[in-house]
Coordinates of C-alpha atoms and ligand atoms in Angstrom, one line a residue:
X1 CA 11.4 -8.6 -41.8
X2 CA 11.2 -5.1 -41.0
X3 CA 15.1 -3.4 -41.1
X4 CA 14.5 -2.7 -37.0
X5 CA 11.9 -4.5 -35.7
X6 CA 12.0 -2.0 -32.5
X7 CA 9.0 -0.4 -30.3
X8 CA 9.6 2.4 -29.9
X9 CA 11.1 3.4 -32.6
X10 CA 14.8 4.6 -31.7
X11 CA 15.3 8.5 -32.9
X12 CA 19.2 7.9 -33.8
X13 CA 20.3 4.7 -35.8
X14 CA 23.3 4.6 -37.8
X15 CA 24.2 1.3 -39.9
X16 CA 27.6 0.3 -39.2
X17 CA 27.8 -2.5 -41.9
X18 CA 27.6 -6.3 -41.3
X19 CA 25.5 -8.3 -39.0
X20 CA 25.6 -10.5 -36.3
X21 CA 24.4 -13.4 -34.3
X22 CA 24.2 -12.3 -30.5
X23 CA 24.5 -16.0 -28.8
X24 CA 24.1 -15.9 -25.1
X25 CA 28.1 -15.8 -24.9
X26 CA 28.7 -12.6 -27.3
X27 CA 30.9 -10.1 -25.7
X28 CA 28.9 -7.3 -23.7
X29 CA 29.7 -4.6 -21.6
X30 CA 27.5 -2.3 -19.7
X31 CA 28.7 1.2 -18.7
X32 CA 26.3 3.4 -16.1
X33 CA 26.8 6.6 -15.3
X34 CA 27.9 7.6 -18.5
X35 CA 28.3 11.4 -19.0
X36 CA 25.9 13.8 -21.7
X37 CA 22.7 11.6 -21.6
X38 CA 19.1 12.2 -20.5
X39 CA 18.3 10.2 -16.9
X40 CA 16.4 7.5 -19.2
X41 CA 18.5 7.7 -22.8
X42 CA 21.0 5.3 -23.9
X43 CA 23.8 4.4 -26.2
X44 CA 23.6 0.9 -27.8
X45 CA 26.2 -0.2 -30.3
X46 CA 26.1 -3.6 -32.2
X47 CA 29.1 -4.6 -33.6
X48 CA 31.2 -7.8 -34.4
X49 CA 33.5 -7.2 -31.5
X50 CA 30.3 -7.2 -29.3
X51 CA 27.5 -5.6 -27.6
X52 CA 27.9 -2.2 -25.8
X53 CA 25.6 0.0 -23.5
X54 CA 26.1 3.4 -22.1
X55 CA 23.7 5.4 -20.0
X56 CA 23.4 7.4 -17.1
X57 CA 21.2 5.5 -14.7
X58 CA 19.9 2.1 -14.5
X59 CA 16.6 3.2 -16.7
X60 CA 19.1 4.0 -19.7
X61 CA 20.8 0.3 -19.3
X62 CA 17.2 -1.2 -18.9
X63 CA 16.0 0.6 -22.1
X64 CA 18.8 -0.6 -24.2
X65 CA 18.1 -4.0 -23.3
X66 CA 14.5 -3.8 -24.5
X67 CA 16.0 -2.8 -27.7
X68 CA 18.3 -5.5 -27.9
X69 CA 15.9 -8.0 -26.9
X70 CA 13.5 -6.5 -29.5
X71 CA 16.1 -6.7 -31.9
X72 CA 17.3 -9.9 -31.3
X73 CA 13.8 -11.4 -33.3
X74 CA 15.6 -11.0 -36.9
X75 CA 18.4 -13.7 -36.1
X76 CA 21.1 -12.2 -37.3
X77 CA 20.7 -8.6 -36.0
X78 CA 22.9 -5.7 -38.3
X79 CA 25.8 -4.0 -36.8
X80 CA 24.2 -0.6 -35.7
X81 CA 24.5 2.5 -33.2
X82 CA 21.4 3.6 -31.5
X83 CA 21.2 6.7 -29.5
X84 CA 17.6 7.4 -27.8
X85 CA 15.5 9.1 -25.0
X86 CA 12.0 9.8 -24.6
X87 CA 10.0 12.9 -25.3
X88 CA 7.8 12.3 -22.4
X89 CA 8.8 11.6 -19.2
X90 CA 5.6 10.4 -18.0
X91 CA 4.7 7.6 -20.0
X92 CA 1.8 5.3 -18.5
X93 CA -0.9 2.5 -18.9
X94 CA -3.8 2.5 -16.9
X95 CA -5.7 -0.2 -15.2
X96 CA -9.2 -0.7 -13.7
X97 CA -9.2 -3.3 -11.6
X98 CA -12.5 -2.4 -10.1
X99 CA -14.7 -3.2 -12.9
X100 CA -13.1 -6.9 -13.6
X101 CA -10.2 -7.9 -11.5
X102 CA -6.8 -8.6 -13.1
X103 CA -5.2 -11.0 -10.8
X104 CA -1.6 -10.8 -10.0
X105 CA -0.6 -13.0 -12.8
X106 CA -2.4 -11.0 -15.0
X107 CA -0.7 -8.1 -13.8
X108 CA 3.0 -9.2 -14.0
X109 CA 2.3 -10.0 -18.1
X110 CA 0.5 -6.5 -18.7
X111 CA 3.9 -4.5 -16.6
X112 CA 6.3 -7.6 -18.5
X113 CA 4.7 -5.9 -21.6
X114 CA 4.7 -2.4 -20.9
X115 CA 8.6 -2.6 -19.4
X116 CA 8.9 -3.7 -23.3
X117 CA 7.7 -1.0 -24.7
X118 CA 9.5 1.1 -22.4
X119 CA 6.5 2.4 -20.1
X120 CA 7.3 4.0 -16.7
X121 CA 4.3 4.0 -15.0
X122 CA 1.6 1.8 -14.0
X123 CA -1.7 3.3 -13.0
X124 CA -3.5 0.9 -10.6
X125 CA -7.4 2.3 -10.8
X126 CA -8.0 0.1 -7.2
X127 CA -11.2 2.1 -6.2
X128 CA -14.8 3.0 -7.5
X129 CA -18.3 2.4 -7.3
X130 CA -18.1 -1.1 -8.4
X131 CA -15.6 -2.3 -5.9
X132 CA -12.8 -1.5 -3.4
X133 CA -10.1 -3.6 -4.3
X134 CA -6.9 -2.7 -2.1
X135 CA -6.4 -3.9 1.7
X136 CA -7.6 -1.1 4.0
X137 CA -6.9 -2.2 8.0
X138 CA -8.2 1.1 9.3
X139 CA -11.2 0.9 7.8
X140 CA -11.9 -3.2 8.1
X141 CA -15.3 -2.7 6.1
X142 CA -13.9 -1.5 3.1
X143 CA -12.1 -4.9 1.9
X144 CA -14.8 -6.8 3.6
X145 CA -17.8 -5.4 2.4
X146 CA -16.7 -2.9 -0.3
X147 CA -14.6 -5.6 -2.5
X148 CA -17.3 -7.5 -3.3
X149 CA -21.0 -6.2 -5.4
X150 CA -23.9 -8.4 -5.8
X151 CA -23.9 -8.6 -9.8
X152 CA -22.2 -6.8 -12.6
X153 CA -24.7 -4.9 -15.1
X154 CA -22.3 -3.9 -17.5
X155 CA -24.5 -3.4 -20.9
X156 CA -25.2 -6.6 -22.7
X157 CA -22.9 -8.5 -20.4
X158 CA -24.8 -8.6 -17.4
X159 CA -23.9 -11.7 -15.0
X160 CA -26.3 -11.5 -11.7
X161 CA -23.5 -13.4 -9.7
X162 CA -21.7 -11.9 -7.1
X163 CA -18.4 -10.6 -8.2
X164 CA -15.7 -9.6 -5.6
X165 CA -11.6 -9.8 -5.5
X166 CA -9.0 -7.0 -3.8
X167 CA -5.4 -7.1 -3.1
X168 CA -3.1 -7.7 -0.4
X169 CA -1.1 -5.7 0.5
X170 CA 1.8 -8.2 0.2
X171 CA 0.3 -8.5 -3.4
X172 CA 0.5 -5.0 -3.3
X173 CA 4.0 -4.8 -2.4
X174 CA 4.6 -7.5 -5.0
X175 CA 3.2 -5.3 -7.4
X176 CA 5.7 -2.3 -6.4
X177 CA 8.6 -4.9 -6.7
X178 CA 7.7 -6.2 -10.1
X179 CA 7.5 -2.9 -11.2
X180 CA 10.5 -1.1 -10.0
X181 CA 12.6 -4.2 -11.5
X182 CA 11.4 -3.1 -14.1
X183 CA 11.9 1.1 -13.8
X184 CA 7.8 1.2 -13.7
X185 CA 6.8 3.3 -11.2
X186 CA 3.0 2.0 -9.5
X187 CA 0.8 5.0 -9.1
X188 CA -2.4 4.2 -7.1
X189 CA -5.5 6.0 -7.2
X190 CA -7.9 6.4 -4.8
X191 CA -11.1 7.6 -6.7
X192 CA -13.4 10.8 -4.9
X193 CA -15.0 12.3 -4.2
X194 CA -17.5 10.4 -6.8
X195 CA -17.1 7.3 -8.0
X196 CA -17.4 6.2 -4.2
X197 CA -20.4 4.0 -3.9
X198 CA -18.5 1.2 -2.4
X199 CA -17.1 3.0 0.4
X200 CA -20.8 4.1 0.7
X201 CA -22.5 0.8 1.0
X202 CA -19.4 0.2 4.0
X203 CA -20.5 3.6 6.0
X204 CA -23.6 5.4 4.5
X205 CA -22.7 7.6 6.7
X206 CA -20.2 9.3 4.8
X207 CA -22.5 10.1 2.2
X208 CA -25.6 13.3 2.6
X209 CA -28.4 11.1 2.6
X210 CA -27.1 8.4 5.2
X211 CA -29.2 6.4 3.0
X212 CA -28.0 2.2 2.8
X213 CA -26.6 1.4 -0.2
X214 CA -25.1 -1.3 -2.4
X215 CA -21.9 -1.8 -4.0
X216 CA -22.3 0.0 -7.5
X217 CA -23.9 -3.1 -9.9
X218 CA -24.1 -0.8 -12.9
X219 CA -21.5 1.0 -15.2
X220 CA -21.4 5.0 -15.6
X221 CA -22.2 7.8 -12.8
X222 CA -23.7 7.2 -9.5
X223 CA -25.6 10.7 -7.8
X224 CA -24.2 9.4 -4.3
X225 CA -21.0 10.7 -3.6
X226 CA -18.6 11.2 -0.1
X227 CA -20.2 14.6 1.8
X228 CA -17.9 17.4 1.5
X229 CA -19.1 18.7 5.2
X230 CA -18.5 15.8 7.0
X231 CA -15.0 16.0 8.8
X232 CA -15.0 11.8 9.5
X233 CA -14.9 11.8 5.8
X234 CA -11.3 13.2 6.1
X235 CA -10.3 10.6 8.8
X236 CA -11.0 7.9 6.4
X237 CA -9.7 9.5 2.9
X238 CA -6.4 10.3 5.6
X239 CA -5.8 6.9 6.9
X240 CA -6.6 5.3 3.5
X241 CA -3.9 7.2 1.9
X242 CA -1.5 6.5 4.4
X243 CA -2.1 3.2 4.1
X244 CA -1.7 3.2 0.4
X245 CA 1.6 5.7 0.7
X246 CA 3.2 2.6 3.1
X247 CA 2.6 0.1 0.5
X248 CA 3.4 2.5 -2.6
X249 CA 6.4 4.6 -2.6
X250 CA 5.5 6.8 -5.9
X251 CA 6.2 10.2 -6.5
X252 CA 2.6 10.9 -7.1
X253 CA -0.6 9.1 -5.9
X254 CA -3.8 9.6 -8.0
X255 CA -7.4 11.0 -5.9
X256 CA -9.4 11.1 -9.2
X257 CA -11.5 14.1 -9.4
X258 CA -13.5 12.9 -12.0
X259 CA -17.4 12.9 -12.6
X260 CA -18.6 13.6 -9.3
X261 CA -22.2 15.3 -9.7
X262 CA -23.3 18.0 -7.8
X263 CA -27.0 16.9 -7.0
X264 CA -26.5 15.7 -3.0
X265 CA -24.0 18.5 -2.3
X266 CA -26.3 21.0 -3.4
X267 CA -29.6 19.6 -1.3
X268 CA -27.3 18.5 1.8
X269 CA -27.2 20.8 5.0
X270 CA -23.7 19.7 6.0
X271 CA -22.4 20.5 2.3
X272 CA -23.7 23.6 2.2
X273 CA -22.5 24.5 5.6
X274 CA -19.0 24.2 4.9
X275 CA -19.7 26.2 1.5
X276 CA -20.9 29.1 3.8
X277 CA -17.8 28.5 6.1
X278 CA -15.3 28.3 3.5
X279 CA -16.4 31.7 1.6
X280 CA -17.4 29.0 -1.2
X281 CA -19.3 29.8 -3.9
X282 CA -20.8 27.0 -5.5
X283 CA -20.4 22.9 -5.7
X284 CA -17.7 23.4 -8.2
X285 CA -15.6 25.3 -5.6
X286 CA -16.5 22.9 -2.8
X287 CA -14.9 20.2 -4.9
X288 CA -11.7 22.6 -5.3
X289 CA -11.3 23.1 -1.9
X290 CA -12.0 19.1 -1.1
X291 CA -9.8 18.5 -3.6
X292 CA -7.1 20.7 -2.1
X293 CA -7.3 19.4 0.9
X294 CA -6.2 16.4 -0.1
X295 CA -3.2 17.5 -1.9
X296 CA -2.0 19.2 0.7
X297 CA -2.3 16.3 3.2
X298 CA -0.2 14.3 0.3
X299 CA 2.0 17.6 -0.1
X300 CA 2.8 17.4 3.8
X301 CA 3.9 13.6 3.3
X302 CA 6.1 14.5 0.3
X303 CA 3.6 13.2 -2.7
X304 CA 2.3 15.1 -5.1
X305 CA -1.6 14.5 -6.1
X306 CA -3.1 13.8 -10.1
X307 CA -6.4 14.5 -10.3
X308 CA -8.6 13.8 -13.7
X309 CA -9.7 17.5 -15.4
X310 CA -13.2 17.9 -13.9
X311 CA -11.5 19.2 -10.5
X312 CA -10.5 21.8 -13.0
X313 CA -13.9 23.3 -13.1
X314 CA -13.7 24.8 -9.3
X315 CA -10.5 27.2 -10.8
X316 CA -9.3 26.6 -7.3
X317 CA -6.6 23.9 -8.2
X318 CA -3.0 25.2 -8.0
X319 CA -0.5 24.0 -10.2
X320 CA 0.8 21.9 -7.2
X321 CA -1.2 19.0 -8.7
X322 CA -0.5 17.6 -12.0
X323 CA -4.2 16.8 -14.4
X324 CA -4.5 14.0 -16.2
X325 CA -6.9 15.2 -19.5
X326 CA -9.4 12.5 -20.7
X327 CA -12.2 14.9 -21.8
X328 CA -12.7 18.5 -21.3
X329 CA -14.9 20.6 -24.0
X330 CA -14.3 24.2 -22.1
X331 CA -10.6 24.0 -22.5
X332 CA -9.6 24.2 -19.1
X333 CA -6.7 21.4 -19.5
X334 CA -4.8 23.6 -21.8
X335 CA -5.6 27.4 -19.6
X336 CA -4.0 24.8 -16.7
X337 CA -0.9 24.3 -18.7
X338 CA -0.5 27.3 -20.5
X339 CA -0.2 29.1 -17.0
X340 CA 2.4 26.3 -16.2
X341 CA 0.4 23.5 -14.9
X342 CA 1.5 19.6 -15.3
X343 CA -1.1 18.1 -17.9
X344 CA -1.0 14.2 -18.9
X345 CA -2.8 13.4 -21.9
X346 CA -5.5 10.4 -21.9
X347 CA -7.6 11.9 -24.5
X348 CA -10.7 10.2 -24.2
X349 CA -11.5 9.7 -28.4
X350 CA -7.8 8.1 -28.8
X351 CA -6.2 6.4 -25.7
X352 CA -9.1 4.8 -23.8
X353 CA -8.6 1.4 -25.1
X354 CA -12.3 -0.2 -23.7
X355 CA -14.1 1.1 -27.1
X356 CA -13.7 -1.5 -29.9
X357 CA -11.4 -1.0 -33.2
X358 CA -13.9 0.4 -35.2
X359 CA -14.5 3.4 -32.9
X360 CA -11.0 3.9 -32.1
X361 CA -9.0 2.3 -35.1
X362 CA -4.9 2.0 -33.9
X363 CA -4.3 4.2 -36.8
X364 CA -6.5 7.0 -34.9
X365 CA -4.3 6.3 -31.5
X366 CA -0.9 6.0 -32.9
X367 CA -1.5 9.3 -35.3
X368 CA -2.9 11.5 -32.5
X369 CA -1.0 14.3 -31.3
X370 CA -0.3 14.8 -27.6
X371 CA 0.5 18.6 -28.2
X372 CA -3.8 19.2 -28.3
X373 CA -5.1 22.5 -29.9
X374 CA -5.4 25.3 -27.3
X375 CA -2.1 24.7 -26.1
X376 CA 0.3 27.5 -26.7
X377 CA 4.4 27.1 -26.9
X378 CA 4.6 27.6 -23.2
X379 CA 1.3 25.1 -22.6
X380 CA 2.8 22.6 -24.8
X381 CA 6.6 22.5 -22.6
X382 CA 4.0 21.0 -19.6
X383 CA 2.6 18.4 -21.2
X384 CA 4.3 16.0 -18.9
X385 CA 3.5 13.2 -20.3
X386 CA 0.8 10.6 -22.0
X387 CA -1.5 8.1 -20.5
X388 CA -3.6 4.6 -22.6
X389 CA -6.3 3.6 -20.1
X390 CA -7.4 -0.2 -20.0
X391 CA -11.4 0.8 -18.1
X392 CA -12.8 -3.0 -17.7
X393 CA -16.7 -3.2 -18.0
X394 CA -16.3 -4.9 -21.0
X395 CA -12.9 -6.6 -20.0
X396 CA -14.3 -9.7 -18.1
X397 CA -11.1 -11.9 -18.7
X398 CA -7.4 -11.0 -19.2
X399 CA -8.0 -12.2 -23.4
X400 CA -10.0 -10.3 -23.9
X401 CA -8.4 -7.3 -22.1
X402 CA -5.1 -8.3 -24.1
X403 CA -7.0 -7.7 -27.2
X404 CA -8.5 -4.3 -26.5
X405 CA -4.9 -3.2 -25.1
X406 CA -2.7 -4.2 -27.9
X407 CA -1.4 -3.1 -30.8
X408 CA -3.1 -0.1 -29.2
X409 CA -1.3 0.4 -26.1
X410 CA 2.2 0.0 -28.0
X411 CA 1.0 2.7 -30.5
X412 CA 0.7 5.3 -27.1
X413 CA 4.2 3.9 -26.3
X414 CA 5.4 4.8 -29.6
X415 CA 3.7 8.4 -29.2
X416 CA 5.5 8.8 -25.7
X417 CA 9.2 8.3 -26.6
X418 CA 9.5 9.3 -30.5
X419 CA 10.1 12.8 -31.8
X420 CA 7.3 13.0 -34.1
X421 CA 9.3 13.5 -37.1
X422 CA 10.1 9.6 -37.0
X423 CA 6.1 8.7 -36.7
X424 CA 4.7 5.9 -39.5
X425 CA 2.0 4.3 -39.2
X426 CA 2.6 1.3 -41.8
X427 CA 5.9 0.8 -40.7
X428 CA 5.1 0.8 -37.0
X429 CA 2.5 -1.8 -37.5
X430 CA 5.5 -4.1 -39.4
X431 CA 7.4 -4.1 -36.2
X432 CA 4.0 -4.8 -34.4
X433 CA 3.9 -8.0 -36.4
X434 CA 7.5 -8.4 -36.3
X435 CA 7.9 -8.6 -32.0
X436 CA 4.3 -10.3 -31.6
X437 CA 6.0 -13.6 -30.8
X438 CA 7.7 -12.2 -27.6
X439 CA 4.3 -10.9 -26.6
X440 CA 3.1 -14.4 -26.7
X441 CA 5.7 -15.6 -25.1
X442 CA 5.0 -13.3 -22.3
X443 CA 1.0 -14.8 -22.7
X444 CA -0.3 -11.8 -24.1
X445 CA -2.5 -12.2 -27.5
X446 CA -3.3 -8.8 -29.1
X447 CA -6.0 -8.6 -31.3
X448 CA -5.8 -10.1 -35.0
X449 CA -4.1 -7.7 -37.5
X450 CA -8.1 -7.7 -39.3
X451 CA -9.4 -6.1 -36.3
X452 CA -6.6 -2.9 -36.0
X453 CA -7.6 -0.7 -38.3
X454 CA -11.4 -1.8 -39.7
X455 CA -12.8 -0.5 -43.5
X456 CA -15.7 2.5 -43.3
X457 CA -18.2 0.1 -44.1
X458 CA -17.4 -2.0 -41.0
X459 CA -16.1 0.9 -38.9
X460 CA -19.8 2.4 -39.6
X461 CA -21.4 -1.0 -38.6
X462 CA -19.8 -0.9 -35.3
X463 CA -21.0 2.9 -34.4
X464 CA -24.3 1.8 -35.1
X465 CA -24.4 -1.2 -33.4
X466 CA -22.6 0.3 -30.4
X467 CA -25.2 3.4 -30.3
X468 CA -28.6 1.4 -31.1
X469 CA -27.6 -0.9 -27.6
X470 CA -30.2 1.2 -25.4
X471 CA -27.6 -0.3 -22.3
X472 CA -24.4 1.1 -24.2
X473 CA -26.2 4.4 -23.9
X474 CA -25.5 4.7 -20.9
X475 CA -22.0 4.2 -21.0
X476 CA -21.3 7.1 -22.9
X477 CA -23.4 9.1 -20.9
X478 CA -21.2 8.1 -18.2
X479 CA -18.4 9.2 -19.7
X480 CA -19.4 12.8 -19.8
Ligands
ACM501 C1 -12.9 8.9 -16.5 O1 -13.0 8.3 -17.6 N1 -14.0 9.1 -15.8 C2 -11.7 9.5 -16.0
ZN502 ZN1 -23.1 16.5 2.2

């Protein structure tokens, strides 16, 4: 057994001698509002007298508990004093539930999980070509007709059945309630203005062609996308959101932003009107400004709007909105943050947890730095945070979405609390091992220890394999 079998790693631990058996009626006492500590950090101290707990706020107490429990896997647990807080304050997991549905069971386990590992936020992907999965009343057609696609073409796994699913909103409330239990904040997004072929297929007339379409069947980047001079695309992107801000009462709600081509805007009348009207110059900066209207229609409700990098391209986003970085080869994550702009890290090559081991080995996610090149000391102070995203076109069942997401997801979890002076990778994966039984408990299943970190050989059979699939082409292409 590992000496602290603990995820993540605590920054302060000193051994106070002895050990102890912590039955369910060993002395504890709980003290909140604590003075000298960070909103989330804590005080725990293990001794024979008993358990003790200082923090701040609730968070603090909540945190110490996962230790305990954590710790509690060795038996007899040694006498210590821990003394922790995170180094990110926004530490999140992200999940599709557009490309395969997690139902609400499913849901409860993954949060039960990432409250372990002492996550704060769940992102809730609910919307995107492939499906619209929350309950819109204003707009009746988007649950009715946009929650549901004709088949799924996902690469080698295509199924030609129909596939459909969205939640309530008392699921949706349900969700919020788990969460908060649980000091997880929910943070919906709202994709646009790509990755908006369902709402498309409900009013085609949202999009420049007015052309009928489908809910998306395939994976990667569809050319239709809302029109940026239509105004009635405003009432629905309004009332959705203030729909979504009843039901979720985060800080921040998510618009996306990301991979929205530029073909229809450029050939469409409307688009180009409201370039002309706006002083616009080009598609780029008719995204900015669609982008910013947004924000400030979330702004005038007191939310604050994340948008993926590519809205970065316009150079019209202020530092009002905070970018979540997944892939960006001109840099423009780091100008954002080095002016002072919020940046959370989801760097595509090390936290997107759909690509198998032997692309994205756990040893490549838990040694990867947050603090990305380009950054400079001031760029670095805004990196608010760090975000593992579960995408589920190869996820079709919650096993197999367990395997892809753990050790993995812990290893981000590791990166978002720990000073990186405390950062192992062999003795991270011992605690792994170590707190896997709780996991199961909770009825998750990561992925077999032979799978985390494959040889060259096999890590070199799985590129090739996962390159000559003429589908999985485009799924990278998508990604770009
Ligand atoms: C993304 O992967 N399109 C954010
Ligand atoms: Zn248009």
């Amino acid at each position: 057994m590992v000496r602290l079998p603990v995820i993540p790693c605590p920054d302060f631990v000193e051994y106070l001698g002895g050990e102890v058996q912590i039955t369910p009626d060993f002395p504890l006492t709980i003290t909140e509002n604590a003075e000298g500590f960070d909103p989330e950090g804590y005080e725990l101290k293990i001794s024979s007298d008993g358990v003790s707990i200082r923090a701040a706020r609730g968070a603090g107490i909540f945190y110490a508990e996962q230790t305990l429990k954590q710790l509690k896997v060795m038996g007899r647990v040694p006498c210590v004093l821990i003394k922790d807080e995170p180094a990110f304050r926004y530490r999140g997991i992200m999940l599709d539930s557009v490309r395969h549905f997690t139902e609400l069971e499913g849901i409860k386990k993954l949060i039960d999980a990432a409250a372990m590992f002492q996550l704060i936020v769940f992102h809730l992907h609910m919307t995107d070509d492939q499906g619209w999965r929350n309950q819109t009343l204003a707009w009746q057609r988007l649950t009715e007709i946009g929650s549901k696609r004709p088949a799924s073409e996902f690469g080698n796994e295509n199924d030609m059945r129909k596939y459909g699913g969205y939640y309530t909103k008392q699921q949706m409330r349900e969700i919020v309630d788990y969460c908060s239990k649980r000091h997880i904040e929910v943070v919906p997004e709202i994709d646009m203005p790509g990755h908006t072929r369902a709402i498309l297929a409900c009013y085609p007339e949202l999009s420049c062609t007015g052309e009928q379409l489908s809910v998306g069947t395939k994976q990667g980047i569809y050319s239709d996308i809302l029109c940026a001079g239509n105004d009635k695309v405003f009432d629905l992107v309004f009332d959705v959101l203030s729909e979504v801000m009843e039901i979720f009462p985060s800080k921040r709600i998510h618009i996306g932003g990301d991979e929205a081509p530029k073909k229809r805007w450029r050939e469409c009348p409307k688009c180009q009107k409201r370039m002309k009207e706006q002083g616009l110059n080009n598609e780029e900066e008719l995204q900015g400004w669609f982008v910013n209207r947004i924000v400030d229609f979330l702004a005038e409700h007191g939310r604050q709007a994340i948008a993926w990098n590519e809205s970065l391209k316009s150079g019209l986003i202020k530092d009002n909105v905070v970018i979540q970085y997944w892939m960006d080869k001109k840099g423009l994550s780091q100008a954002f943050a080095n002016n002072g702009g919020s940046i959370i890290i989801s760097d595509f090559y090390k936290y997107y947890l759909d690509y198998p081991y032997g692309m994205t080995p756990l040893k490549k996610t838990y040694n990867f730095n947050p603090l990305i090149e380009g950054l400079n000391e001031q760029g670095k102070k805004n990196i608010f945070g760090i975000e593992a995203t579960i995408w589920t076109e190869y996820m079709c069942d919650f096993n197999k979405l367990c395997h892809m997401t753990f050790p993995r997801a812990a290893a981000v979890a590791q990166t978002g609390w720990a000073k990186r002076g405390s950062m192992d990778c062999e003795s991270f994966i011992e605690k792994f091992k170590a707190l896997t039984p709780i996991l199961k408990d909770l009825g998750i299943t990561p992925a077999p220890e032979s799978e985390w970190n494959p040889s060259v050989f096999s890590r070199v059979g799985t590129v090739v394999k996962f390159f000559s699939n003429a589908l999985n082409w485009d799924m990278i292409r998508g990604r770009q």
